[in-house]
C-alpha positions as MATLAB code, in Angstrom:
seq = 'MGRLQQTLSNVSDDTGRDNGRVGIVGGSVAYPNQPALAGRAALRTGSDHVRAFVPEPIYEVVAGHSPNLLVDHYGRESFADGAIERALEVAEWADAVVIGPGLVDADPDAVCEAVDRIETPTVVDALAIEPALEADLSNVILTPSGSEDDPIYEAYGSLEAFSEETGAVVTLTGGVDEIVAEGDRIENETGTSAMTVAGTGDTMAGITASLLGQGTDRREAAELGAWILGKTGELATAAYGPGVVATDVIERIPKAIR';
ca = [
      27.425   17.023  -68.019;
      27.416   20.410  -66.053;
      24.006   21.066  -67.680;
      22.881   17.754  -66.217;
      24.259   18.134  -62.966;
      22.207   21.448  -62.493;
      19.144   19.496  -63.638;
      19.906   16.743  -61.132;
      20.408   19.426  -58.435;
      17.106   20.942  -59.350;
      15.548   17.471  -58.893;
      16.932   16.415  -55.691;
      16.828   19.924  -53.937;
      13.471   21.070  -54.367;
      11.995   18.920  -51.392;
       8.793   21.399  -51.265;
       7.723   20.778  -54.778;
       5.205   18.270  -56.177;
       7.259   15.444  -57.530;
       4.448   13.946  -59.908;
       2.833   10.558  -60.795;
       3.834    7.732  -62.808;
       1.657    5.157  -64.430;
       2.843    1.836  -65.604;
       1.011   -0.561  -68.075;
       3.080   -3.773  -68.245;
       3.358   -7.126  -66.931;
       2.325  -10.612  -67.779;
       2.166  -14.312  -66.575;
       5.350  -14.968  -67.840;
       7.278  -11.348  -66.358;
       5.006  -10.530  -63.563;
       7.896   -8.737  -61.772;
       8.790   -6.015  -64.408;
       6.349   -3.347  -63.606;
       7.176   -3.590  -59.946;
      10.872   -3.029  -60.488;
       9.877    0.050  -62.802;
       7.654    1.211  -60.286;
      10.169    1.068  -57.288;
      12.635    2.735  -59.479;
      10.267    5.591  -60.176;
       9.708    6.034  -56.376;
      13.258    6.015  -55.621;
      13.921    8.628  -57.911;
      11.321   10.886  -56.202;
       7.940   10.379  -57.746;
       5.345   11.057  -55.147;
       2.899    8.306  -56.695;
       3.336    5.393  -58.603;
       0.371    3.231  -60.294;
       0.949   -0.035  -61.840;
      -1.819   -1.471  -64.279;
      -1.230   -5.048  -64.876;
      -3.307   -7.944  -65.905;
      -5.471   -9.563  -63.110;
      -3.534  -12.956  -62.986;
      -0.500  -11.008  -61.495;
      -2.260   -8.384  -59.724;
      -1.253  -10.073  -56.186;
       2.441  -10.375  -57.172;
       2.856   -6.744  -58.064;
       1.052   -5.571  -55.300;
       3.106   -7.637  -52.768;
       6.557   -6.127  -54.002;
       5.689   -2.806  -51.978;
       3.074   -1.219  -49.826;
       4.051    2.095  -51.510;
       3.011    0.795  -55.073;
      -0.707    1.453  -56.150;
      -2.019   -1.234  -58.433;
      -4.764   -2.075  -60.525;
      -5.554   -4.548  -62.974;
      -7.494   -5.437  -66.019;
      -9.511   -8.478  -66.136;
      -7.380  -10.899  -68.783;
      -4.073  -12.250  -69.046;
      -2.922   -9.939  -72.150;
      -3.265   -6.360  -73.012;
      -5.918   -5.977  -75.562;
      -8.695   -3.609  -76.707;
     -10.622   -3.915  -73.611;
      -7.823   -2.630  -71.559;
      -7.128    0.551  -73.592;
      -9.470    3.061  -72.195;
      -8.521    1.917  -68.610;
      -4.825    2.391  -69.525;
      -5.952    5.796  -70.983;
      -7.292    6.583  -67.385;
      -4.242    5.973  -65.705;
      -2.250    8.156  -68.327;
      -4.930   11.101  -67.475;
      -4.244   10.556  -63.780;
      -0.316   10.524  -64.368;
       2.360   12.953  -65.223;
       4.434   10.300  -67.143;
       3.624    7.020  -68.411;
       5.549    3.803  -68.834;
       4.267    1.236  -71.375;
       6.040   -2.045  -72.160;
       7.794   -3.577  -69.007;
       6.891   -7.419  -69.070;
       4.157   -6.607  -71.558;
       4.513   -9.997  -73.483;
       1.757  -11.545  -75.510;
      -0.041   -8.245  -75.550;
      -1.981   -7.369  -78.893;
       0.201   -5.281  -81.000;
      -2.627   -3.020  -82.537;
      -3.907   -2.352  -78.941;
      -0.424   -1.395  -77.749;
      -0.030    0.997  -80.739;
      -3.544    2.629  -80.190;
      -2.524    3.206  -76.447;
       0.493    5.200  -77.122;
      -0.938    6.926  -80.114;
      -3.827    8.056  -77.845;
      -1.745    8.827  -74.490;
      -1.090   12.705  -74.450;
       0.950   12.058  -71.432;
       4.823   12.266  -71.544;
       5.582    8.550  -72.179;
       8.222    5.835  -71.985;
       7.770    2.918  -74.410;
      10.128   -0.110  -73.304;
      10.867   -3.484  -74.529;
       8.101   -5.395  -76.292;
       5.892   -2.382  -76.960;
       8.680   -0.784  -78.915;
       7.741   -2.487  -82.310;
       4.025   -2.037  -82.348;
       4.383    1.684  -81.157;
       6.312    2.442  -84.194;
       3.308    3.099  -85.823;
       2.040    5.588  -83.305;
       2.436    9.188  -82.648;
       5.845    9.617  -80.938;
       6.427   13.231  -80.533;
       6.068   12.774  -76.561;
       8.000    9.523  -76.330;
      11.367    8.058  -75.209;
      11.953    4.750  -76.153;
      14.284    2.625  -74.158;
      15.367   -0.657  -76.169;
      17.987   -2.785  -75.141;
      19.378   -5.850  -77.179;
      17.882   -6.297  -80.540;
      14.843   -4.339  -79.200;
      15.987   -1.483  -81.612;
      15.946   -3.912  -84.784;
      12.620   -2.770  -85.935;
      13.598    0.781  -85.883;
      16.711    0.188  -88.112;
      14.618   -1.987  -90.450;
      12.178    0.941  -90.765;
      14.097    3.984  -90.729;
      17.768    2.933  -91.440;
      19.453    4.842  -88.408;
      18.326    5.878  -84.860;
      19.226    9.483  -86.167;
      16.695    9.238  -89.014;
      14.206    7.862  -86.893;
      14.269   10.667  -84.072;
      14.267   13.253  -86.946;
      11.492   12.057  -88.741;
       9.355   11.015  -85.701;
      10.232   13.362  -82.914;
      11.036   10.602  -80.523;
      14.052   10.380  -78.258;
      15.458    6.966  -78.003;
      17.930    5.590  -74.877;
      19.754    2.518  -76.521;
      21.342    0.734  -73.491;
      24.350   -1.471  -73.841;
      28.037   -1.490  -73.068;
      27.980    2.182  -73.721;
      24.490    3.843  -73.148;
      23.434    6.021  -76.173;
      20.907    8.733  -76.134;
      19.627    9.881  -79.651;
      17.392   13.144  -80.334;
      16.720   15.323  -83.135;
      19.256   13.629  -85.169;
      21.999   13.823  -82.614;
      23.625   10.761  -80.694;
      25.201   11.222  -77.148;
      27.169    8.586  -75.256;
      26.727    8.044  -71.230;
      30.027    7.137  -69.542;
      28.714    5.695  -66.165;
      27.888    2.191  -65.412;
      29.650   -1.192  -65.383;
      29.672   -4.662  -66.639;
      27.281   -5.611  -64.127;
      24.445   -3.735  -65.681;
      23.539   -6.853  -68.150;
      21.514   -8.077  -65.111;
      17.972   -8.771  -65.646;
      15.656   -6.003  -64.614;
      17.905   -2.997  -65.330;
      16.064   -2.032  -68.340;
      12.850   -1.843  -66.200;
      14.780    0.313  -63.988;
      15.876    2.424  -66.515;
      12.239    3.031  -67.757;
      11.085    3.826  -64.161;
      14.010    6.401  -63.665;
      13.274    7.889  -66.943;
       9.413    8.216  -66.351;
       9.985    9.712  -62.944;
      12.150   12.563  -64.445;
       9.472   13.141  -66.992;
       6.741   13.189  -64.426;
       8.845   15.822  -62.395;
       8.948   18.016  -65.350;
      12.148   17.403  -66.631;
      11.916   17.806  -70.773;
      12.651   14.438  -72.823;
      16.355   14.845  -74.025;
      17.594   15.821  -70.501;
      15.282   12.924  -68.793;
      16.749   10.487  -71.404;
      20.690   11.520  -70.865;
      19.941   11.912  -67.051;
      18.245    8.717  -66.777;
      21.238    7.034  -68.132;
      23.518    8.593  -66.007;
      21.835    7.777  -62.937;
      21.124    4.014  -63.737;
      24.892    3.951  -64.591;
      25.784    5.716  -61.418;
      23.604    3.517  -59.604;
      25.384    0.672  -61.087;
      28.499    1.384  -59.959;
      27.474    1.883  -56.330;
      25.726   -1.326  -56.564;
      28.593   -3.149  -58.230;
      31.375   -1.622  -55.645;
      29.245   -3.273  -52.855;
      28.165   -6.638  -54.348;
      30.334   -7.259  -57.361;
      29.073   -9.774  -59.952;
      26.246  -10.490  -57.470;
      24.531   -7.497  -58.220;
      20.482   -7.821  -59.007;
      18.169   -4.915  -60.035;
      17.105   -4.340  -56.417;
      20.319   -3.719  -55.428;
      20.612   -0.959  -57.927;
      17.215    0.601  -57.237;
      17.898    0.884  -53.786;
      21.065    3.127  -54.558;
      19.211    5.626  -56.845;
      18.828    8.334  -54.011;
      22.402    8.069  -52.994;
      23.447    8.835  -56.787;
      21.029   11.511  -57.220;
      22.324   13.228  -53.903;
];
């Protein structure tokens, strides 16, 4: 943990540096708030600019979450071929990308192509994970929760084998968060049982992407992202008990980092 604390100190203390840009591709009519939660988490982790790229029908919902979020849209309800080039433009603007929060009903081939073509360090979350398994993952952190890691086990047998064969880093969230990189598995000890609340996965994705955008390498970003999320969960649980919601966690990120 000493190594991560030094990294965390560098993130929180160097106030004169460029803290990067994060692009977020996600959202759907059924799940309009997820990209906004990821974006707010990235901002609270220190990112200078966050741009969400969402379906047109939920543009106003996402834009209304916070005046600090930049929001753009593609003119359809689900992510498909016509949105890929625009998503790549967001990725070129950004220092790190999140793809997946709330991204239901997306064309799997379009998701795979977008992940494969994005050269910016990327966090792949939620329902984008399965279609992304056919892409180049050497610059990717995957953040599965629940059964979202099932396709990885089906294709590779274990997360260790998957990380070795693809070069991907995995943050598996659960009762105990586990980070898998280069065949090694590391446990994160922070967190509470309240972290099962909806939206904490999106929060994890935003925190991790912010760290990537600030120049943290993938393995450390995954380890530190899990630690920060768990610590903010502890702070939020101390204040609200079982009534914790994701926004309570997000608002405590700066305190956890300090």
